[in-house]
PDB file of C-alpha atoms in Angstrom:
ATOM      1  CA  MET A 158      70.608  13.772  68.700  1.00 82.00           C
ATOM      2  CA  THR A 159      69.696  11.265  71.417  1.00 87.00           C
ATOM      3  CA  ARG A 160      67.735  13.662  73.654  1.00 89.00           C
ATOM      4  CA  PRO A 161      66.337  17.194  73.436  1.00 89.00           C
ATOM      5  CA  PRO A 162      68.606  20.009  74.574  1.00 96.00           C
ATOM      6  CA  VAL A 163      68.370  21.537  78.042  1.00 97.00           C
ATOM      7  CA  ILE A 164      69.596  25.074  78.573  1.00 98.00           C
ATOM      8  CA  THR A 165      70.748  26.805  81.724  1.00 98.00           C
ATOM      9  CA  ALA A 166      71.583  30.471  82.184  1.00 98.00           C
ATOM     10  CA  GLN A 167      72.614  31.886  85.518  1.00 98.00           C
ATOM     11  CA  MET A 168      73.806  35.116  87.096  1.00 98.00           C
ATOM     12  CA  LEU A 169      74.803  36.285  90.559  1.00 98.00           C
ATOM     13  CA  ILE A 170      72.754  39.304  91.591  1.00 98.00           C
ATOM     14  CA  ARG A 171      73.901  41.252  94.612  1.00 98.00           C
ATOM     15  CA  ARG A 172      70.480  41.605  96.192  1.00 98.00           C
ATOM     16  CA  PRO A 173      68.535  39.431  98.682  1.00 98.00           C
ATOM     17  CA  ALA A 174      66.693  36.405  97.282  1.00 98.00           C
ATOM     18  CA  ALA A 175      63.261  37.810  98.202  1.00 98.00           C
ATOM     19  CA  GLU A 176      63.910  40.958  96.162  1.00 98.00           C
ATOM     20  CA  VAL A 177      65.233  39.041  93.153  1.00 98.00           C
ATOM     21  CA  PHE A 178      62.309  36.607  93.309  1.00 98.00           C
ATOM     22  CA  GLU A 179      59.885  39.553  93.279  1.00 98.00           C
ATOM     23  CA  ALA A 180      61.629  41.020  90.250  1.00 98.00           C
ATOM     24  CA  PHE A 181      60.550  37.947  88.264  1.00 98.00           C
ATOM     25  CA  ALA A 182      57.182  37.292  89.963  1.00 98.00           C
ATOM     26  CA  ASP A 183      55.866  40.883  89.973  1.00 98.00           C
ATOM     27  CA  PRO A 184      55.252  42.291  86.488  1.00 98.00           C
ATOM     28  CA  ALA A 185      55.572  45.845  87.812  1.00 98.00           C
ATOM     29  CA  VAL A 186      59.292  45.079  88.114  1.00 98.00           C
ATOM     30  CA  THR A 187      59.742  42.558  85.304  1.00 98.00           C
ATOM     31  CA  THR A 188      58.319  44.951  82.696  1.00 98.00           C
ATOM     32  CA  ARG A 189      61.237  47.256  83.464  1.00 98.00           C
ATOM     33  CA  PHE A 190      63.803  44.763  82.148  1.00 98.00           C
ATOM     34  CA  TRP A 191      62.105  42.004  80.087  1.00 97.00           C
ATOM     35  CA  PHE A 192      58.601  42.097  78.554  1.00 97.00           C
ATOM     36  CA  THR A 193      56.509  45.254  78.228  1.00 97.00           C
ATOM     37  CA  ARG A 194      53.147  44.073  79.555  1.00 98.00           C
ATOM     38  CA  SER A 195      51.745  41.216  81.629  1.00 98.00           C
ATOM     39  CA  SER A 196      48.230  40.203  82.545  1.00 98.00           C
ATOM     40  CA  GLY A 197      49.252  39.205  86.074  1.00 98.00           C
ATOM     41  CA  ARG A 198      51.680  38.025  88.688  1.00 98.00           C
ATOM     42  CA  LEU A 199      53.442  34.652  88.611  1.00 98.00           C
ATOM     43  CA  GLU A 200      51.715  32.705  91.377  1.00 97.00           C
ATOM     44  CA  PRO A 201      50.528  29.098  91.708  1.00 96.00           C
ATOM     45  CA  GLY A 202      47.966  28.195  89.047  1.00 97.00           C
ATOM     46  CA  ALA A 203      48.158  31.547  87.263  1.00 98.00           C
ATOM     47  CA  VAL A 204      47.814  31.741  83.511  1.00 98.00           C
ATOM     48  CA  VAL A 205      49.215  35.050  82.284  1.00 98.00           C
ATOM     49  CA  THR A 206      50.026  36.649  78.969  1.00 98.00           C
ATOM     50  CA  TRP A 207      53.334  38.414  78.439  1.00 98.00           C
ATOM     51  CA  ASP A 208      53.678  40.955  75.627  1.00 98.00           C
ATOM     52  CA  TRP A 209      56.737  42.381  73.922  1.00 97.00           C
ATOM     53  CA  GLU A 210      54.916  45.291  72.330  1.00 96.00           C
ATOM     54  CA  MET A 211      57.973  46.570  70.440  1.00 93.00           C
ATOM     55  CA  TYR A 212      58.036  43.281  68.495  1.00 94.00           C
ATOM     56  CA  GLY A 213      54.290  42.635  68.316  1.00 95.00           C
ATOM     57  CA  VAL A 214      54.610  39.226  69.995  1.00 96.00           C
ATOM     58  CA  SER A 215      53.220  37.612  73.109  1.00 97.00           C
ATOM     59  CA  THR A 216      53.141  34.273  74.883  1.00 97.00           C
ATOM     60  CA  VAL A 217      50.952  32.542  77.418  1.00 98.00           C
ATOM     61  CA  VAL A 218      52.651  31.431  80.643  1.00 98.00           C
ATOM     62  CA  THR A 219      51.081  28.776  82.881  1.00 98.00           C
ATOM     63  CA  VAL A 220      52.549  28.686  86.386  1.00 98.00           C
ATOM     64  CA  LYS A 221      52.953  25.097  87.579  1.00 98.00           C
ATOM     65  CA  ASP A 222      54.600  25.638  90.961  1.00 98.00           C
ATOM     66  CA  VAL A 223      55.969  28.412  93.165  1.00 98.00           C
ATOM     67  CA  GLU A 224      58.136  28.189  96.261  1.00 98.00           C
ATOM     68  CA  GLU A 225      58.151  31.728  97.634  1.00 97.00           C
ATOM     69  CA  ASN A 226      61.571  33.379  97.252  1.00 98.00           C
ATOM     70  CA  ARG A 227      63.118  30.090  96.001  1.00 98.00           C
ATOM     71  CA  ARG A 228      61.587  28.767  92.771  1.00 98.00           C
ATOM     72  CA  ILE A 229      59.104  29.360  89.958  1.00 98.00           C
ATOM     73  CA  LEU A 230      58.151  26.592  87.513  1.00 98.00           C
ATOM     74  CA  ALA A 231      56.125  27.482  84.442  1.00 98.00           C
ATOM     75  CA  GLU A 232      55.221  26.314  80.971  1.00 98.00           C
ATOM     76  CA  TRP A 233      55.118  28.806  78.154  1.00 96.00           C
ATOM     77  CA  ASP A 234      54.460  29.068  74.446  1.00 93.00           C
ATOM     78  CA  PRO A 235      51.378  26.824  74.057  1.00 92.00           C
ATOM     79  CA  GLU A 236      52.152  26.228  70.354  1.00 91.00           C
ATOM     80  CA  SER A 237      55.543  24.686  71.190  1.00 93.00           C
ATOM     81  CA  PRO A 238      55.507  24.333  74.995  1.00 97.00           C
ATOM     82  CA  THR A 239      58.627  24.192  77.103  1.00 98.00           C
ATOM     83  CA  GLN A 240      59.119  24.172  80.871  1.00 98.00           C
ATOM     84  CA  VAL A 241      61.054  27.019  82.462  1.00 98.00           C
ATOM     85  CA  GLU A 242      62.331  26.885  86.014  1.00 98.00           C
ATOM     86  CA  TRP A 243      63.730  29.881  87.849  1.00 98.00           C
ATOM     87  CA  ARG A 244      65.733  29.075  90.994  1.00 98.00           C
ATOM     88  CA  PHE A 245      66.760  31.761  93.456  1.00 98.00           C
ATOM     89  CA  LEU A 246      69.695  30.467  95.492  1.00 98.00           C
ATOM     90  CA  PRO A 247      70.602  32.709  98.449  1.00 98.00           C
ATOM     91  CA  GLY A 248      74.280  33.390  99.075  1.00 98.00           C
ATOM     92  CA  GLU A 249      76.400  35.303 101.526  1.00 97.00           C
ATOM     93  CA  ASP A 250      76.100  39.067 101.936  1.00 97.00           C
ATOM     94  CA  ASP A 251      72.546  39.223 100.514  1.00 98.00           C
ATOM     95  CA  THR A 252      73.498  37.810  97.124  1.00 98.00           C
ATOM     96  CA  THR A 253      71.334  35.538  94.987  1.00 98.00           C
ATOM     97  CA  LEU A 254      72.303  33.174  92.223  1.00 98.00           C
ATOM     98  CA  VAL A 255      69.476  33.089  89.697  1.00 98.00           C
ATOM     99  CA  ARG A 256      69.516  29.879  87.669  1.00 98.00           C
ATOM    100  CA  ILE A 257      67.080  29.530  84.763  1.00 98.00           C
ATOM    101  CA  THR A 258      66.637  26.122  83.145  1.00 98.00           C
ATOM    102  CA  GLU A 259      64.448  25.402  80.130  1.00 98.00           C
ATOM    103  CA  THR A 260      63.517  21.931  78.889  1.00 98.00           C
ATOM    104  CA  GLY A 261      61.191  20.328  76.368  1.00 97.00           C
ATOM    105  CA  PHE A 262      62.442  21.775  73.080  1.00 97.00           C
ATOM    106  CA  ALA A 263      60.624  19.978  70.268  1.00 94.00           C
ATOM    107  CA  GLY A 264      60.901  19.643  66.517  1.00 93.00           C
ATOM    108  CA  THR A 265      63.692  18.276  64.395  1.00 94.00           C
ATOM    109  CA  ALA A 266      67.157  18.157  65.938  1.00 95.00           C
ATOM    110  CA  ASP A 267      68.099  21.328  64.055  1.00 96.00           C
ATOM    111  CA  GLN A 268      64.923  23.121  65.204  1.00 95.00           C
ATOM    112  CA  ALA A 269      65.329  22.067  68.848  1.00 96.00           C
ATOM    113  CA  VAL A 270      68.966  23.145  68.966  1.00 96.00           C
ATOM    114  CA  SER A 271      68.187  26.464  67.265  1.00 96.00           C
ATOM    115  CA  LYS A 272      65.373  27.185  69.747  1.00 96.00           C
ATOM    116  CA  ALA A 273      67.611  26.229  72.692  1.00 97.00           C
ATOM    117  CA  ILE A 274      70.477  28.478  71.572  1.00 97.00           C
ATOM    118  CA  ASP A 275      68.092  31.388  71.021  1.00 96.00           C
ATOM    119  CA  SER A 276      66.507  30.830  74.436  1.00 97.00           C
ATOM    120  CA  MET A 277      69.819  30.637  76.278  1.00 98.00           C
ATOM    121  CA  GLY A 278      70.944  33.890  74.706  1.00 97.00           C
ATOM    122  CA  GLY A 279      67.650  35.530  75.599  1.00 97.00           C
ATOM    123  CA  PHE A 280      67.742  34.409  79.216  1.00 98.00           C
ATOM    124  CA  THR A 281      71.356  35.558  79.556  1.00 98.00           C
ATOM    125  CA  MET A 282      70.335  39.000  78.284  1.00 98.00           C
ATOM    126  CA  VAL A 283      67.361  39.096  80.686  1.00 98.00           C
ATOM    127  CA  LEU A 284      69.585  38.189  83.637  1.00 98.00           C
ATOM    128  CA  CYS A 285      72.062  40.938  82.733  1.00 98.00           C
ATOM    129  CA  ALA A 286      69.242  43.482  82.452  1.00 98.00           C
ATOM    130  CA  CYS A 287      67.782  42.362  85.792  1.00 98.00           C
ATOM    131  CA  LYS A 288      71.207  42.606  87.440  1.00 98.00           C
ATOM    132  CA  ALA A 289      71.733  46.153  86.134  1.00 98.00           C
ATOM    133  CA  LEU A 290      68.312  47.233  87.380  1.00 98.00           C
ATOM    134  CA  LEU A 291      68.484  45.652  90.839  1.00 98.00           C
ATOM    135  CA  GLU A 292      72.128  46.422  91.599  1.00 98.00           C
ATOM    136  CA  GLN A 293      72.579  49.792  89.918  1.00 98.00           C
ATOM    137  CA  GLY A 294      69.097  51.114  89.117  1.00 98.00           C
ATOM    138  CA  VAL A 295      70.026  51.149  85.420  1.00 98.00           C
ATOM    139  CA  LEU A 296      67.470  50.373  82.706  1.00 97.00           C
ATOM    140  CA  LEU A 297      69.540  48.710  79.969  1.00 95.00           C
ATOM    141  CA  ASN A 298      66.683  48.251  77.465  1.00 95.00           C
ATOM    142  CA  ALA A 299      68.652  45.181  76.355  1.00 96.00           C
ATOM    143  CA  VAL A 300      65.595  43.210  75.239  1.00 96.00           C
ATOM    144  CA  GLY A 301      64.129  46.114  73.296  1.00 93.00           C
ATOM    145  CA  ASP A 302      67.461  46.846  71.622  1.00 95.00           C
ATOM    146  CA  ALA A 303      68.199  43.225  70.690  1.00 93.00           C
ATOM    147  CA  HIS A 304      66.385  43.403  67.335  1.00 91.00           C
ATOM    148  CA  PRO A 305      66.168  47.071  66.317  1.00 90.00           C
ATOM    149  CA  ALA A 306      64.232  48.079  63.225  1.00 87.00           C
ATOM    150  CA  GLY A 307      66.275  48.900  60.135  1.00 89.00           C
ATOM    151  CA  PHE A 308      68.951  46.260  60.708  1.00 90.00           C
ATOM    152  CA  GLU A 309      67.284  43.242  59.095  1.00 80.00           C
ATOM    153  CA  ASP A 310      69.475  40.857  57.109  1.00 71.00           C
TER     154      ASP A 310
END
């Protein structure tokens, strides 16, 4: 491998950019489709903890930059940090293309690729769950159902 992988996941959400931005910045909304608890809002300089209580895991997120209703840049997972950028691209008829890009995967080539594939799948699932919530008011519980107990290999 000549350079670390970069992943991108994106989804069109049929809601205005300001509303979609808030869904990711405001944990009162995000906890309905992604993690179960957060210590705070994503805003410039914030350092927050996200918990997935059903799995007993958490991560620390450091917000590097925010452009209201347009972009969030953060670093997460202090033990193996990567940069995550959320872009909220407004479209016609109050639609928003959400584009999530993650960079900085470390480790051996096999480890970096494995982490990148896992991350891209996770972000795709999160975008689908966000879309269902914002467009249809449906709580998919996709993240919580991704690794149910009793189905281990």
